[in-house]
Backbone as CSV, one residue per row, in Angstrom:
resi,resn,N_x,N_y,N_z,CA_x,CA_y,CA_z,C_x,C_y,C_z
1,MET,-30.712,102.127,-105.482,-32.463,101.441,-105.106,-32.686,103.011,-104.318
2,LYS,-34.284,103.479,-104.306,-34.711,103.698,-103.336,-36.006,103.015,-102.551
3,LYS,-35.814,103.629,-100.848,-36.299,102.953,-100.714,-37.607,102.832,-100.821
4,HIS,-38.866,102.285,-100.683,-40.254,101.866,-100.538,-41.544,102.405,-99.069
5,THR,-41.096,103.357,-98.983,-41.672,103.843,-97.620,-43.082,105.159,-97.529
6,PHE,-43.234,105.343,-96.438,-44.167,106.381,-96.263,-44.530,106.230,-94.793
7,PRO,-43.947,107.543,-95.216,-44.284,108.378,-93.182,-45.080,108.750,-93.081
8,LYS,-45.233,109.629,-92.071,-46.323,109.820,-91.645,-46.211,111.031,-92.118
9,GLU,-45.146,111.818,-92.298,-45.640,113.527,-92.897,-46.365,113.045,-94.049
10,GLU,-45.964,112.223,-95.191,-47.462,111.807,-96.588,-48.819,112.086,-96.143
11,ARG,-48.694,111.574,-94.896,-50.233,111.272,-94.462,-50.953,112.230,-94.277
12,LEU,-52.321,112.053,-95.161,-52.869,113.753,-95.021,-53.688,113.665,-93.705
13,CYS,-53.078,114.707,-92.728,-54.182,114.767,-91.065,-54.116,115.604,-90.962
14,SER,-54.145,116.874,-91.136,-54.722,118.444,-91.480,-56.255,118.242,-91.367
15,LYS,-57.614,118.774,-90.359,-58.115,119.123,-90.946,-58.591,120.499,-91.482
16,ARG,-58.131,121.491,-91.915,-58.422,122.316,-92.731,-58.356,121.792,-94.511
17,LEU,-56.838,120.824,-94.327,-57.124,120.468,-96.274,-57.468,119.908,-96.491
18,ILE,-57.923,118.644,-95.822,-59.027,117.487,-95.567,-60.579,118.475,-96.315
19,GLU,-60.636,119.271,-95.455,-62.110,119.784,-95.712,-62.167,120.823,-96.784
20,SER,-60.704,120.750,-97.265,-60.441,122.026,-98.876,-60.838,120.706,-99.748
21,LEU,-59.988,119.646,-99.230,-59.985,118.329,-100.870,-61.160,118.522,-100.468
22,PHE,-62.560,117.432,-99.831,-63.126,117.671,-100.430,-64.803,118.298,-100.246
23,HIS,-64.450,119.708,-100.740,-64.586,120.515,-100.752,-64.613,121.918,-101.998
24,ASN,-63.509,121.352,-102.908,-63.225,122.198,-103.579,-61.810,121.144,-104.856
25,GLY,-61.500,120.274,-104.079,-61.106,118.988,-105.188,-61.082,118.509,-106.661
26,SER,-61.318,117.581,-107.744,-61.428,117.546,-108.348,-61.546,115.829,-108.080
27,SER,-62.238,115.317,-108.728,-61.833,113.701,-108.688,-62.515,113.438,-109.326
28,PHE,-61.932,111.967,-109.537,-62.629,110.945,-110.846,-62.376,108.814,-110.573
29,LEU,-62.518,108.220,-111.356,-63.267,106.873,-110.692,-62.730,105.826,-111.321
30,ILE,-61.537,104.809,-110.863,-60.344,104.171,-111.615,-61.531,102.807,-110.922
31,TYR,-62.646,102.347,-110.333,-62.284,101.141,-109.872,-61.729,99.692,-108.899
32,PRO,-61.586,100.093,-108.323,-62.257,100.845,-107.034,-61.835,101.520,-106.352
33,TYR,-61.357,102.601,-106.572,-61.297,103.618,-106.315,-61.654,105.267,-106.219
34,ARG,-61.575,106.103,-105.599,-62.428,107.667,-106.455,-61.181,107.840,-105.594
35,ILE,-60.737,108.973,-106.465,-59.399,109.882,-106.845,-59.649,111.116,-106.349
36,THR,-59.580,112.312,-105.193,-59.926,113.779,-105.319,-59.271,114.100,-105.016
37,SER,-58.472,115.033,-105.446,-56.808,115.957,-106.169,-57.649,116.769,-105.500
38,LEU,-56.133,118.450,-105.165,-56.491,118.929,-105.415,-54.586,120.221,-104.913
39,HIS,-54.834,121.097,-105.563,-53.779,121.363,-106.026,-52.755,122.382,-104.718
40,VAL,-52.278,122.705,-104.609,-51.628,122.843,-103.008,-50.222,123.980,-103.209
41,ASP,-50.560,125.030,-102.856,-48.859,125.528,-103.009,-47.683,125.903,-101.501
42,GLY,-46.964,125.526,-101.423,-45.819,125.477,-100.459,-46.278,124.442,-100.041
43,LEU,-46.934,122.617,-100.443,-46.861,122.107,-99.218,-45.190,120.704,-99.020
44,GLN,-45.032,121.167,-98.063,-44.109,119.381,-97.483,-45.041,118.509,-96.827
45,PRO,-44.522,117.504,-97.302,-43.453,117.168,-98.498,-44.503,117.711,-99.695
46,ALA,-44.351,117.240,-101.426,-45.173,117.397,-102.100,-46.394,116.552,-102.419
47,VAL,-46.918,115.852,-101.519,-47.854,115.142,-101.548,-48.283,114.051,-100.695
48,GLN,-49.682,114.865,-100.083,-50.051,114.005,-99.184,-51.463,112.711,-99.205
49,VAL,-51.073,111.765,-98.391,-52.645,110.845,-98.881,-53.460,111.286,-97.706
50,LEU,-54.710,110.498,-98.027,-55.396,110.336,-97.091,-56.410,108.753,-97.414
51,LEU,-56.090,107.589,-97.042,-56.837,106.620,-97.499,-57.719,106.653,-96.350
52,SER,-59.542,105.550,-97.206,-60.128,105.719,-96.737,-61.418,104.878,-97.003
53,VAL,-61.818,103.632,-95.969,-62.639,103.379,-96.727,-64.228,102.863,-95.924
54,SER,-64.792,102.670,-96.792,-66.339,103.429,-95.951,-66.760,102.401,-94.601
55,LYS,-67.246,102.974,-93.830,-67.860,102.025,-92.948,-68.712,101.715,-92.414
56,ARG,-69.907,102.304,-93.508,-71.368,102.369,-94.284,-71.191,100.172,-94.842
57,ARG,-70.415,101.224,-95.932,-70.154,99.111,-96.920,-69.601,97.578,-96.432
58,PHE,-67.809,98.500,-95.637,-67.276,97.460,-94.761,-68.008,97.437,-93.409
59,ARG,-69.221,96.474,-92.156,-69.136,97.224,-91.306,-68.198,96.359,-90.106
60,HIS,-67.391,95.833,-90.848,-66.040,94.903,-89.519,-64.986,95.429,-89.874
61,ALA,-64.994,96.112,-88.786,-63.239,97.511,-88.655,-62.511,96.297,-89.080
62,VAL,-62.898,94.610,-88.922,-61.305,93.425,-89.848,-61.142,94.354,-90.877
63,GLN,-62.179,94.208,-91.956,-62.305,94.221,-93.657,-61.796,95.826,-93.562
64,ARG,-62.387,96.526,-93.353,-62.011,97.668,-93.111,-60.826,98.069,-92.980
65,ASN,-60.014,97.775,-91.988,-58.498,97.114,-91.350,-57.827,97.248,-92.864
66,LEU,-57.958,95.604,-93.643,-57.628,95.376,-94.067,-57.862,95.682,-95.327
67,LEU,-58.800,96.052,-95.739,-58.542,97.152,-97.130,-57.600,98.296,-96.958
68,LYS,-57.798,98.971,-96.058,-56.387,100.017,-95.537,-55.531,98.999,-96.209
69,ARG,-54.584,98.738,-96.037,-53.861,97.864,-95.187,-52.765,97.384,-96.441
70,ARG,-53.694,97.032,-97.429,-53.841,96.819,-98.831,-53.840,97.938,-100.001
71,MET,-54.203,98.976,-99.312,-54.380,100.110,-100.011,-53.188,100.466,-100.099
72,ARG,-53.044,100.778,-98.663,-51.828,101.405,-98.206,-50.201,100.946,-99.211
73,GLU,-50.354,99.692,-99.306,-49.272,99.039,-99.542,-49.234,99.244,-101.257
74,ALA,-50.014,98.895,-101.703,-50.081,98.883,-102.889,-49.518,100.714,-102.796
75,TYR,-50.098,101.368,-102.954,-49.349,102.364,-103.062,-48.043,103.338,-102.596
76,ARG,-47.409,102.673,-101.123,-46.219,102.701,-100.999,-45.583,101.993,-101.681
77,LEU,-46.127,100.474,-102.889,-44.476,100.196,-103.572,-44.660,100.841,-105.100
78,GLN,-45.704,101.813,-104.920,-45.163,102.344,-106.439,-45.004,103.459,-106.342
79,LYS,-45.656,104.710,-105.338,-45.550,105.781,-105.297,-44.503,106.601,-106.402
80,SER,-43.715,105.788,-105.701,-41.803,106.246,-105.899,-41.966,106.050,-107.754
81,LEU,-42.118,104.973,-108.050,-41.850,104.288,-109.558,-42.645,105.273,-110.303
82,ARG,-44.102,105.419,-110.079,-44.810,106.359,-111.056,-44.858,107.545,-111.284
83,LEU,-44.451,108.608,-109.499,-44.800,109.574,-109.639,-43.521,110.341,-109.489
84,GLY,-42.316,110.142,-108.486,-40.955,110.445,-108.241,-40.851,111.349,-108.753
85,GLU,-40.250,111.780,-109.925,-39.595,112.889,-110.432,-40.596,114.310,-110.959
86,THR,-42.166,113.288,-111.191,-43.045,114.363,-111.273,-43.265,115.139,-110.812
87,VAL,-43.375,114.093,-109.726,-44.312,115.662,-107.864,-42.650,116.649,-107.955
88,GLU,-41.491,115.306,-107.438,-40.654,116.482,-106.498,-40.027,117.748,-107.837
89,SER,-40.128,117.584,-108.753,-39.877,118.574,-109.383,-40.549,119.862,-109.647
90,LYS,-42.036,119.772,-109.125,-42.794,121.333,-108.767,-42.431,122.154,-107.641
91,PRO,-43.027,122.936,-108.070,-42.623,124.216,-106.953,-44.050,123.659,-105.230
92,SER,-45.013,123.185,-106.335,-46.230,123.493,-105.200,-47.159,121.501,-105.333
93,GLY,-47.687,121.679,-104.145,-48.065,120.010,-103.967,-49.464,119.655,-104.583
94,TRP,-49.270,118.408,-104.228,-50.735,118.166,-103.885,-51.674,117.320,-102.929
95,VAL,-52.469,117.683,-102.783,-53.472,116.787,-101.686,-54.428,115.710,-102.396
96,LEU,-53.760,114.070,-101.783,-54.908,113.437,-101.929,-55.657,112.780,-100.975
97,GLY,-56.984,112.886,-101.950,-58.329,111.039,-101.178,-58.021,109.838,-102.319
98,ILE,-58.179,109.342,-100.600,-58.011,107.734,-102.090,-59.339,107.203,-101.059
99,GLN,-60.485,106.730,-101.654,-61.198,106.356,-101.253,-61.596,104.344,-101.607
100,TYR,-61.705,103.535,-101.228,-62.820,102.873,-101.741,-63.568,102.450,-101.479
101,VAL,-64.438,102.818,-102.737,-65.692,102.424,-103.608,-66.271,101.003,-103.855
102,GLY,-65.634,100.205,-104.209,-65.929,98.303,-104.035,-66.363,98.210,-103.702
103,LYS,-67.763,97.142,-104.051,-68.668,96.843,-103.294,-68.588,94.887,-102.435
104,GLU,-66.945,94.395,-102.032,-66.551,93.384,-102.290,-64.822,93.569,-101.516
105,VAL,-64.501,92.899,-101.067,-62.633,93.180,-101.153,-62.219,92.056,-101.906
106,LEU,-61.486,92.923,-102.693,-60.840,92.159,-103.999,-59.478,92.038,-103.240
107,PRO,-59.203,90.725,-103.937,-57.894,89.991,-103.947,-56.354,91.704,-104.285
108,TYR,-55.228,91.446,-103.119,-54.706,92.362,-103.355,-53.850,92.800,-105.018
109,THR,-53.616,91.514,-105.505,-53.046,91.744,-107.061,-54.212,92.393,-108.028
110,VAL,-55.312,93.121,-107.537,-56.219,93.836,-108.041,-56.183,95.535,-107.979
111,MET,-56.295,95.344,-106.675,-56.146,96.435,-106.222,-54.412,96.672,-106.359
112,HIS,-53.717,95.909,-106.964,-52.148,96.814,-106.762,-52.012,97.636,-108.132
113,LYS,-53.156,96.108,-109.031,-52.657,97.550,-110.342,-53.654,97.951,-110.997
114,ARG,-54.983,98.700,-110.012,-55.764,99.362,-110.312,-54.890,100.649,-109.656
115,MET,-53.918,100.551,-108.054,-53.445,101.364,-108.023,-52.510,102.321,-109.218
116,GLY,-51.461,101.016,-109.718,-50.435,101.701,-110.274,-51.228,102.550,-111.505
117,ASP,-52.359,102.103,-112.013,-52.993,102.921,-112.994,-53.767,104.165,-112.455
118,VAL,-54.068,104.850,-111.325,-54.148,105.419,-110.401,-53.105,107.112,-110.420
119,LEU,-51.871,106.142,-110.010,-50.679,107.435,-109.986,-50.201,107.449,-112.082
120,GLU,-50.753,106.900,-112.570,-50.112,106.244,-113.864,-51.000,108.146,-114.437
121,LYS,-52.383,107.966,-113.886,-53.436,108.692,-114.709,-53.177,110.496,-113.688
122,LEU,-52.916,110.367,-112.656,-52.036,111.120,-111.805,-50.733,112.139,-111.988
123,LYS,-49.965,110.767,-112.657,-49.155,111.729,-113.742,-48.780,112.126,-114.642
124,GLU,-49.616,111.880,-115.546,-50.250,112.977,-116.872,-51.091,113.780,-116.351
125,GLU,-51.697,114.081,-115.413,-52.836,115.028,-115.154,-51.790,116.014,-114.597
126,TRP,-50.735,115.725,-113.668,-49.836,116.437,-113.346,-48.372,117.098,-113.989
127,THR,-48.095,116.311,-115.265,-47.960,116.937,-115.956,-48.378,118.050,-117.203
């Protein structure tokens, strides 16, 4: 059984990569997420992810933190099942930006299902 982890190495922190992601990346929408992705050569680990929730839409930090926690959990539980070998077999990596664009706080079950749809679409694009 594979551990469901989301270590710091897999979180996108590099300002240079974040800037190039939003300037050069391609994006698509699967409500309530907007996904921006960028192909990067020689990236370790193979996938780095940035999760964000708009301060303009959700004024209270409590709501933003709740949404980010739910997004992180949905991603963490499904990444190895959906992306697993697809990403590991490639010599290059991917940088992902997942933004919450919903207008209200959705239940976790909906967020989990949609995150699965997002990861499936990414898997199809990458193969």
